[in-house]
XYZ file of C-alpha atoms in Angstrom:
233
model
C -37.319 -19.853 -44.801
C -39.187 -16.974 -42.967
C -41.755 -14.988 -44.945
C -41.500 -11.207 -44.839
C -44.100 -9.523 -42.654
C -47.345 -9.279 -44.747
C -49.241 -6.014 -45.149
C -52.458 -7.576 -43.794
C -53.293 -10.388 -41.394
C -56.681 -11.866 -41.983
C -57.960 -13.744 -38.926
C -60.792 -16.280 -39.192
C -61.973 -17.989 -36.044
C -63.280 -21.561 -36.904
C -65.924 -23.494 -35.045
C -68.468 -25.918 -36.333
C -68.659 -24.554 -39.875
C -67.734 -27.391 -42.175
C -70.653 -26.328 -44.465
C -69.516 -22.706 -44.900
C -65.771 -22.594 -44.326
C -64.742 -23.375 -47.838
C -66.736 -20.530 -49.250
C -65.270 -18.140 -46.729
C -61.664 -19.264 -47.300
C -61.983 -19.368 -51.118
C -63.221 -15.733 -51.055
C -60.277 -14.565 -49.027
C -57.805 -16.424 -51.236
C -59.369 -14.895 -54.316
C -58.580 -11.307 -53.271
C -56.987 -9.156 -55.943
C -54.771 -7.966 -53.145
C -52.132 -10.686 -52.451
C -49.883 -9.447 -49.694
C -51.635 -10.977 -46.710
C -51.462 -13.872 -44.385
C -54.533 -15.968 -43.480
C -54.734 -17.350 -39.862
C -57.276 -19.973 -39.408
C -57.931 -20.529 -35.737
C -59.583 -23.794 -34.987
C -61.300 -23.193 -31.656
C -61.691 -26.883 -30.766
C -64.288 -27.465 -33.348
C -66.058 -30.892 -33.071
C -66.727 -31.232 -36.883
C -64.548 -31.414 -39.985
C -63.727 -27.741 -40.070
C -60.311 -28.218 -38.681
C -59.396 -30.852 -41.205
C -60.570 -28.577 -43.942
C -58.325 -25.813 -42.651
C -55.350 -28.174 -42.799
C -56.175 -29.159 -46.333
C -56.156 -25.419 -47.423
C -52.862 -24.781 -45.568
C -51.238 -27.445 -47.782
C -52.315 -25.572 -50.929
C -51.285 -21.976 -50.057
C -48.378 -20.940 -47.977
C -49.993 -17.751 -46.923
C -52.272 -19.868 -44.649
C -51.411 -20.797 -41.103
C -53.755 -23.041 -39.146
C -53.728 -23.177 -35.359
C -55.697 -25.820 -33.394
C -56.579 -24.896 -29.859
C -59.045 -25.952 -27.125
C -62.401 -24.335 -27.316
C -62.514 -20.911 -25.676
C -65.150 -18.979 -27.516
C -65.078 -16.348 -30.349
C -63.106 -13.594 -28.336
C -60.527 -16.083 -27.195
C -60.005 -17.276 -30.842
C -59.713 -13.714 -31.953
C -57.097 -12.907 -29.230
C -55.244 -16.039 -30.121
C -55.025 -14.909 -33.771
C -53.922 -11.422 -32.884
C -51.157 -12.796 -30.716
C -49.784 -14.669 -33.775
C -50.468 -12.125 -36.474
C -47.555 -10.458 -38.307
C -49.309 -7.931 -40.621
C -49.100 -4.130 -40.395
C -52.962 -4.216 -40.339
C -55.504 -6.832 -39.091
C -59.004 -7.659 -40.116
C -61.420 -10.381 -39.206
C -63.608 -12.563 -41.228
C -66.328 -14.803 -39.704
C -66.193 -18.444 -41.069
C -69.778 -18.436 -42.179
C -69.494 -15.255 -44.157
C -67.578 -14.263 -47.400
C -66.001 -11.257 -49.044
C -65.780 -9.753 -52.513
C -62.465 -10.089 -54.393
C -61.348 -6.433 -54.303
C -62.150 -5.654 -50.662
C -58.603 -5.775 -49.250
C -57.245 -3.832 -52.111
C -59.623 -0.852 -51.447
C -59.182 -0.896 -47.728
C -55.406 -1.121 -47.905
C -55.130 1.660 -50.539
C -57.196 3.977 -48.387
C -55.404 3.233 -45.144
C -52.020 3.886 -46.789
C -53.267 6.887 -48.508
C -54.641 8.383 -45.347
C -52.069 6.963 -42.925
C -55.058 5.622 -41.069
C -55.141 3.635 -37.840
C -58.670 2.400 -38.601
C -60.257 2.201 -42.013
C -64.047 1.621 -42.116
C -66.138 0.479 -45.184
C -69.803 -0.596 -45.693
C -71.110 -4.127 -45.737
C -73.954 -6.342 -46.743
C -76.298 -8.177 -44.454
C -78.095 -11.014 -46.248
C -79.702 -14.328 -46.327
C -80.612 -16.649 -49.238
C -83.457 -14.370 -50.086
C -82.555 -10.733 -49.359
C -79.500 -8.562 -49.386
C -79.339 -5.234 -47.542
C -76.673 -2.577 -48.101
C -75.493 -1.170 -44.784
C -73.794 2.148 -45.179
C -71.236 2.861 -42.416
C -70.065 6.382 -43.170
C -69.489 8.442 -39.989
C -70.728 12.069 -40.329
C -67.176 13.107 -39.440
C -63.890 11.149 -39.072
C -63.104 12.553 -35.766
C -62.725 9.752 -33.136
C -65.112 11.431 -30.708
C -67.883 11.639 -33.316
C -67.377 8.118 -34.613
C -67.536 6.851 -30.943
C -70.925 8.515 -30.385
C -72.231 7.229 -33.717
C -71.098 3.711 -32.863
C -74.088 3.616 -30.620
C -76.540 5.139 -32.966
C -75.832 5.253 -36.771
C -72.984 2.811 -37.474
C -72.180 -0.625 -36.315
C -69.514 -1.889 -33.977
C -68.633 -4.658 -36.447
C -64.965 -5.691 -36.447
C -65.208 -7.399 -39.833
C -65.527 -4.109 -41.869
C -62.637 -2.325 -40.166
C -58.972 -2.546 -41.147
C -56.902 -1.766 -37.910
C -53.226 -1.306 -37.479
C -52.096 -4.352 -35.430
C -49.827 -2.439 -33.162
C -52.663 -0.572 -31.648
C -53.994 -3.530 -29.814
C -50.801 -3.652 -27.854
C -50.296 0.051 -27.635
C -53.729 0.561 -26.169
C -53.770 -2.954 -24.225
C -57.028 -3.941 -26.031
C -58.285 -7.465 -26.354
C -61.590 -9.119 -26.920
C -63.403 -9.918 -23.636
C -63.694 -13.643 -23.085
C -66.915 -15.437 -22.085
C -69.138 -13.002 -23.870
C -71.126 -13.416 -27.042
C -72.822 -10.365 -28.541
C -71.440 -6.761 -28.419
C -67.880 -7.925 -27.707
C -66.779 -6.404 -31.005
C -68.654 -3.075 -30.404
C -66.918 -2.919 -26.978
C -63.599 -3.241 -28.579
C -64.257 -0.712 -31.220
C -65.483 1.651 -28.567
C -62.199 1.257 -26.680
C -60.194 2.077 -29.789
C -62.351 5.123 -30.471
C -61.585 6.513 -26.988
C -58.191 7.351 -28.321
C -57.371 10.095 -30.899
C -56.757 7.670 -33.722
C -56.682 8.573 -37.441
C -59.862 7.143 -39.136
C -60.534 6.772 -42.829
C -63.666 5.571 -44.764
C -64.080 3.733 -47.986
C -67.627 4.039 -49.680
C -67.721 0.415 -50.759
C -69.194 -2.806 -49.293
C -67.258 -5.958 -49.731
C -68.158 -7.992 -46.656
C -71.190 -10.356 -46.820
C -72.651 -10.914 -43.360
C -74.801 -14.042 -43.746
C -77.805 -14.724 -41.563
C -77.966 -18.557 -41.411
C -78.564 -21.400 -39.044
C -74.807 -21.836 -38.362
C -74.311 -18.289 -37.174
C -73.708 -17.518 -33.571
C -77.129 -16.872 -32.387
C -78.181 -15.328 -29.001
C -80.666 -17.491 -27.248
C -81.960 -15.170 -24.528
C -81.791 -16.880 -21.114
C -80.471 -16.046 -17.543
C -76.847 -16.393 -18.586
C -77.352 -14.048 -21.601
C -78.989 -11.608 -19.136
C -76.062 -11.627 -16.816
C -73.679 -11.169 -19.655
C -75.714 -8.148 -20.869
C -75.402 -6.629 -17.417
C -71.609 -7.108 -17.426
C -71.376 -5.585 -20.948
C -73.575 -2.637 -19.782
C -71.182 -1.972 -16.895
C -68.169 -2.140 -19.162
C -69.675 0.500 -21.502
């Protein structure tokens, strides 16, 4: 039996996160908002993360697990987008977690404002310190938000609920072979268009600094990638 299209598609790229994936998935499944699908994209992970995803899929029919060869974070995000069915999409990194009422508040505001992109605040933290990162633009005009994306607010994809159809309408995807700034690049491409933007003054996403996070080790390859990203911008 086919499921009706959900309101939100939550996409989680999964790679080498067997120590953190359970907390991430549990926090998503605990949402007070229930009308979502959860796409777990196993990006060729060498550890037990893929098996853990399969375990969760057996317990909740909102979960779909996809196993694919390793292609990197952007490739996994694109893979998830191509299979998502929701009206809106949002990403969660598999070593982070979210508060239980986050999707409720984002969805309510998006529907209330008929917004294409709904932005909220977030936390950046480790085991010792938590920082509240306010992400409110000075104006909700796309030109203003685009400028402030490089100065006052972050290019995070994890705190932005976006209408799924816009990826196709604007021919936007995450650039492959890049780690670092790929999400800011994608957000900038959205903001080049006259889209309707909304803001919710609440943080629900917990961005965790830990040893399993994607870390940039600066070397010649990173330098060359930064040059490519600079030229794109």
